[in-house]
């Protein structure tokens, strides 16, 4: 499963390593138990910090963007991530390779949107409908396909209807992902026209 927004696995790993460190130092290296315990504790603390998952919007200049926009984007992403995870889970249960690949592609597009929103939180409003409506619906439809497919005698008509909806959803996913790119381009078209006009004026005579 993709690590969408980080987790607490660092505590588990650090605990396992620390637990192994004590007997290794005590019995193999011959250190006193209390020294081994102190070293294991230091190892545990160090690994917890070293392996800590990156926080959402870490490194973003909050002052220049505003706490409100950051909070809005964070709420949208945190609510949307479970549905992206459900897409991946559904893809793993779908035996139709083409449909499984299509559902995974939806999850990949969702991850791309997550990255872009995290990089530019102020763009969250542009994909609010995608995150709060299309992504949850896509997860439900993908899970529905897996349920229908698991029947002893799947209904071909139902499967085809779901396939059609998933294709349309993919179009919506691509549209919203590309809308963030278009937004990032900003005034490029205007800038290009101004540059061309300046070049024509300066060296076109």
Tab-separated table of C-alpha atoms in Angstrom:
chain	number	residue	atom	x	y	z
A	1	UNK	CA	0.000	0.000	0.000
A	2	UNK	CA	1.323	3.454	-0.900
A	3	UNK	CA	2.293	5.642	2.055
A	4	UNK	CA	-0.128	8.453	1.140
A	5	UNK	CA	0.349	10.834	4.047
A	6	UNK	CA	2.734	9.014	6.342
A	7	UNK	CA	2.089	6.689	9.314
A	8	UNK	CA	3.475	5.612	12.678
A	9	UNK	CA	5.569	2.715	11.365
A	10	UNK	CA	8.718	4.447	12.628
A	11	UNK	CA	7.749	3.569	16.211
A	12	UNK	CA	7.368	-0.103	15.355
A	13	UNK	CA	10.676	-0.300	13.488
A	14	UNK	CA	12.500	1.620	16.229
A	15	UNK	CA	11.013	-0.650	18.895
A	16	UNK	CA	12.066	-3.822	17.062
A	17	UNK	CA	15.623	-2.568	16.517
A	18	UNK	CA	15.914	-1.456	20.152
A	19	UNK	CA	14.604	-4.825	21.348
A	20	UNK	CA	17.240	-6.628	19.275
A	21	UNK	CA	20.001	-4.270	20.393
A	22	UNK	CA	19.809	-5.199	24.085
A	23	UNK	CA	20.521	-8.953	23.768
A	24	UNK	CA	23.104	-8.345	21.037
A	25	UNK	CA	25.086	-5.965	23.201
A	26	UNK	CA	24.557	-7.949	26.429
A	27	UNK	CA	25.191	-11.505	25.272
A	28	UNK	CA	27.177	-11.131	22.065
A	29	UNK	CA	29.275	-8.056	22.855
A	30	UNK	CA	29.417	-8.807	26.595
A	31	UNK	CA	28.271	-5.355	27.737
A	32	UNK	CA	26.573	-4.889	31.107
A	33	UNK	CA	22.825	-5.051	30.765
A	34	UNK	CA	22.251	-1.495	32.006
A	35	UNK	CA	24.667	-0.049	29.431
A	36	UNK	CA	23.024	-2.097	26.673
A	37	UNK	CA	19.619	-0.832	27.812
A	38	UNK	CA	20.767	2.800	27.682
A	39	UNK	CA	22.246	2.345	24.204
A	40	UNK	CA	19.046	0.613	23.028
A	41	UNK	CA	17.003	3.533	24.385
A	42	UNK	CA	19.184	6.004	22.493
A	43	UNK	CA	18.887	3.894	19.344
A	44	UNK	CA	15.111	3.827	19.757
A	45	UNK	CA	14.860	7.615	20.167
A	46	UNK	CA	17.178	8.228	17.234
A	47	UNK	CA	15.272	5.928	14.893
A	48	UNK	CA	11.901	7.400	15.893
A	49	UNK	CA	13.173	10.819	14.825
A	50	UNK	CA	15.074	9.595	11.765
A	51	UNK	CA	12.208	7.497	10.411
A	52	UNK	CA	9.426	9.908	11.327
A	53	UNK	CA	7.042	10.328	8.360
A	54	UNK	CA	7.144	13.661	6.626
A	55	UNK	CA	4.324	15.868	7.830
A	56	UNK	CA	1.744	17.127	5.385
A	57	UNK	CA	2.769	20.538	3.950
A	58	UNK	CA	6.153	20.300	5.636
A	59	UNK	CA	8.458	22.997	4.295
A	60	UNK	CA	5.604	25.144	2.994
A	61	UNK	CA	5.796	28.860	3.820
A	62	UNK	CA	2.588	29.071	5.846
A	63	UNK	CA	2.859	32.828	6.369
A	64	UNK	CA	2.846	33.567	2.641
A	65	UNK	CA	-0.108	31.249	1.977
A	66	UNK	CA	-2.156	31.639	5.121
A	67	UNK	CA	-3.267	29.242	7.854
A	68	UNK	CA	-6.805	29.146	6.486
A	69	UNK	CA	-5.762	27.905	3.064
A	70	UNK	CA	-3.394	25.344	4.572
A	71	UNK	CA	-6.112	24.055	6.902
A	72	UNK	CA	-8.619	23.864	4.048
A	73	UNK	CA	-6.208	21.906	1.840
A	74	UNK	CA	-5.201	19.607	4.697
A	75	UNK	CA	-8.808	18.778	5.539
A	76	UNK	CA	-9.544	17.973	1.884
A	77	UNK	CA	-6.510	15.719	1.499
A	78	UNK	CA	-6.952	13.885	4.784
A	79	UNK	CA	-10.572	13.134	3.910
A	80	UNK	CA	-9.673	12.051	0.368
A	81	UNK	CA	-6.726	9.749	1.103
A	82	UNK	CA	-8.816	6.808	2.428
A	83	UNK	CA	-10.727	6.710	-0.861
A	84	UNK	CA	-7.497	6.560	-2.858
A	85	UNK	CA	-6.410	3.680	-0.636
A	86	UNK	CA	-9.744	1.961	-1.307
A	87	UNK	CA	-9.073	2.285	-5.040
A	88	UNK	CA	-5.782	0.438	-4.635
A	89	UNK	CA	-7.421	-2.244	-2.517
A	90	UNK	CA	-10.201	-2.680	-5.071
A	91	UNK	CA	-7.653	-2.961	-7.881
A	92	UNK	CA	-5.940	-5.805	-6.006
A	93	UNK	CA	-9.223	-7.738	-5.800
A	94	UNK	CA	-10.295	-7.266	-9.446
A	95	UNK	CA	-9.295	-10.216	-11.608
A	96	UNK	CA	-9.976	-8.456	-14.928
A	97	UNK	CA	-6.464	-7.187	-15.673
A	98	UNK	CA	-7.611	-4.325	-17.869
A	99	UNK	CA	-10.043	-3.038	-15.262
A	100	UNK	CA	-7.568	-3.556	-12.428
A	101	UNK	CA	-5.027	-1.473	-14.360
A	102	UNK	CA	-7.665	1.211	-14.982
A	103	UNK	CA	-8.508	1.415	-11.281
A	104	UNK	CA	-4.816	1.609	-10.334
A	105	UNK	CA	-4.464	4.417	-12.858
A	106	UNK	CA	-7.202	6.299	-11.031
A	107	UNK	CA	-5.258	5.868	-7.786
A	108	UNK	CA	-2.099	7.143	-9.501
A	109	UNK	CA	-3.921	10.227	-10.767
A	110	UNK	CA	-5.276	10.831	-7.267
A	111	UNK	CA	-1.740	10.616	-5.862
A	112	UNK	CA	-0.597	13.112	-8.495
A	113	UNK	CA	-3.361	15.528	-7.456
A	114	UNK	CA	-2.388	15.072	-3.786
A	115	UNK	CA	1.236	15.985	-4.583
A	116	UNK	CA	0.229	19.066	-6.555
A	117	UNK	CA	-2.143	20.310	-3.872
A	118	UNK	CA	0.486	19.763	-1.204
A	119	UNK	CA	3.015	21.699	-3.287
A	120	UNK	CA	0.498	24.493	-3.853
A	121	UNK	CA	-2.194	24.455	-1.137
A	122	UNK	CA	-3.948	27.489	-2.582
A	123	UNK	CA	-4.961	25.328	-5.573
A	124	UNK	CA	-7.066	23.019	-3.378
A	125	UNK	CA	-10.304	24.798	-4.157
A	126	UNK	CA	-9.835	24.046	-7.875
A	127	UNK	CA	-9.992	20.301	-7.168
A	128	UNK	CA	-12.393	20.338	-4.230
A	129	UNK	CA	-15.118	18.571	-6.229
A	130	UNK	CA	-12.628	15.977	-7.405
A	131	UNK	CA	-11.413	15.254	-3.875
A	132	UNK	CA	-14.805	15.325	-2.166
A	133	UNK	CA	-17.028	13.810	-4.862
A	134	UNK	CA	-15.387	12.071	-7.824
A	135	UNK	CA	-12.689	10.266	-5.846
A	136	UNK	CA	-15.121	8.800	-3.277
A	137	UNK	CA	-17.538	7.781	-6.041
A	138	UNK	CA	-14.718	6.156	-8.007
A	139	UNK	CA	-13.768	4.059	-4.980
A	140	UNK	CA	-17.377	2.931	-4.580
A	141	UNK	CA	-17.716	2.049	-8.268
A	142	UNK	CA	-14.426	0.121	-8.304
A	143	UNK	CA	-15.489	-1.842	-5.241
A	144	UNK	CA	-18.836	-2.492	-6.895
A	145	UNK	CA	-17.094	-3.947	-9.937
A	146	UNK	CA	-15.096	-6.276	-7.683
A	147	UNK	CA	-18.296	-7.431	-5.936
A	148	UNK	CA	-20.124	-8.088	-9.216
A	149	UNK	CA	-17.103	-9.879	-10.665
A	150	UNK	CA	-16.890	-12.141	-7.594
A	151	UNK	CA	-20.326	-13.613	-8.269
A	152	UNK	CA	-20.481	-17.171	-9.552
A	153	UNK	CA	-22.389	-15.877	-12.563
A	154	UNK	CA	-21.558	-12.165	-12.978
A	155	UNK	CA	-24.093	-10.087	-14.868
A	156	UNK	CA	-22.347	-8.996	-18.110
A	157	UNK	CA	-24.632	-5.994	-18.420
A	158	UNK	CA	-23.781	-4.773	-14.931
A	159	UNK	CA	-20.070	-5.240	-15.540
A	160	UNK	CA	-20.264	-3.283	-18.788
A	161	UNK	CA	-22.177	-0.465	-17.110
A	162	UNK	CA	-19.527	-0.206	-14.414
A	163	UNK	CA	-16.759	-0.270	-17.033
A	164	UNK	CA	-18.417	2.623	-18.838
A	165	UNK	CA	-18.698	4.661	-15.641
A	166	UNK	CA	-15.054	3.997	-14.747
A	167	UNK	CA	-13.963	5.226	-18.173
A	168	UNK	CA	-15.947	8.437	-17.653
A	169	UNK	CA	-14.477	8.819	-14.185
A	170	UNK	CA	-10.982	8.484	-15.607
A	171	UNK	CA	-11.775	11.379	-17.946
A	172	UNK	CA	-12.882	13.451	-14.950
A	173	UNK	CA	-9.740	12.491	-13.012
A	174	UNK	CA	-7.504	13.558	-15.901
A	175	UNK	CA	-9.461	16.788	-16.330
A	176	UNK	CA	-8.956	17.823	-12.713
A	177	UNK	CA	-5.299	16.772	-12.631
A	178	UNK	CA	-4.618	18.784	-15.790
A	179	UNK	CA	-6.565	21.748	-14.435
A	180	UNK	CA	-3.883	22.126	-11.762
A	181	UNK	CA	-1.213	22.197	-14.465
A	182	UNK	CA	-3.203	24.764	-16.454
A	183	UNK	CA	-3.546	26.860	-13.326
A	184	UNK	CA	0.189	26.645	-12.710
A	185	UNK	CA	0.843	27.963	-16.218
A	186	UNK	CA	-0.964	31.105	-15.133
A	187	UNK	CA	-0.491	33.936	-17.578
A	188	UNK	CA	1.893	32.059	-19.885
A	189	UNK	CA	-0.215	32.715	-22.993
A	190	UNK	CA	-0.336	36.421	-22.238
A	191	UNK	CA	3.388	36.512	-21.509
A	192	UNK	CA	4.162	34.770	-24.794
A	193	UNK	CA	2.114	37.297	-26.763
A	194	UNK	CA	3.847	40.185	-25.023
A	195	UNK	CA	7.276	38.686	-25.672
A	196	UNK	CA	6.459	38.119	-29.330
A	197	UNK	CA	5.229	41.717	-29.639
A	198	UNK	CA	8.392	43.020	-27.982
A	199	UNK	CA	10.629	40.917	-30.210
A	200	UNK	CA	8.796	42.124	-33.291
A	201	UNK	CA	9.161	45.728	-32.155
A	202	UNK	CA	12.840	45.439	-31.199
A	203	UNK	CA	14.318	43.208	-33.889
A	204	UNK	CA	11.582	42.793	-36.438
A	205	UNK	CA	12.200	46.090	-38.229
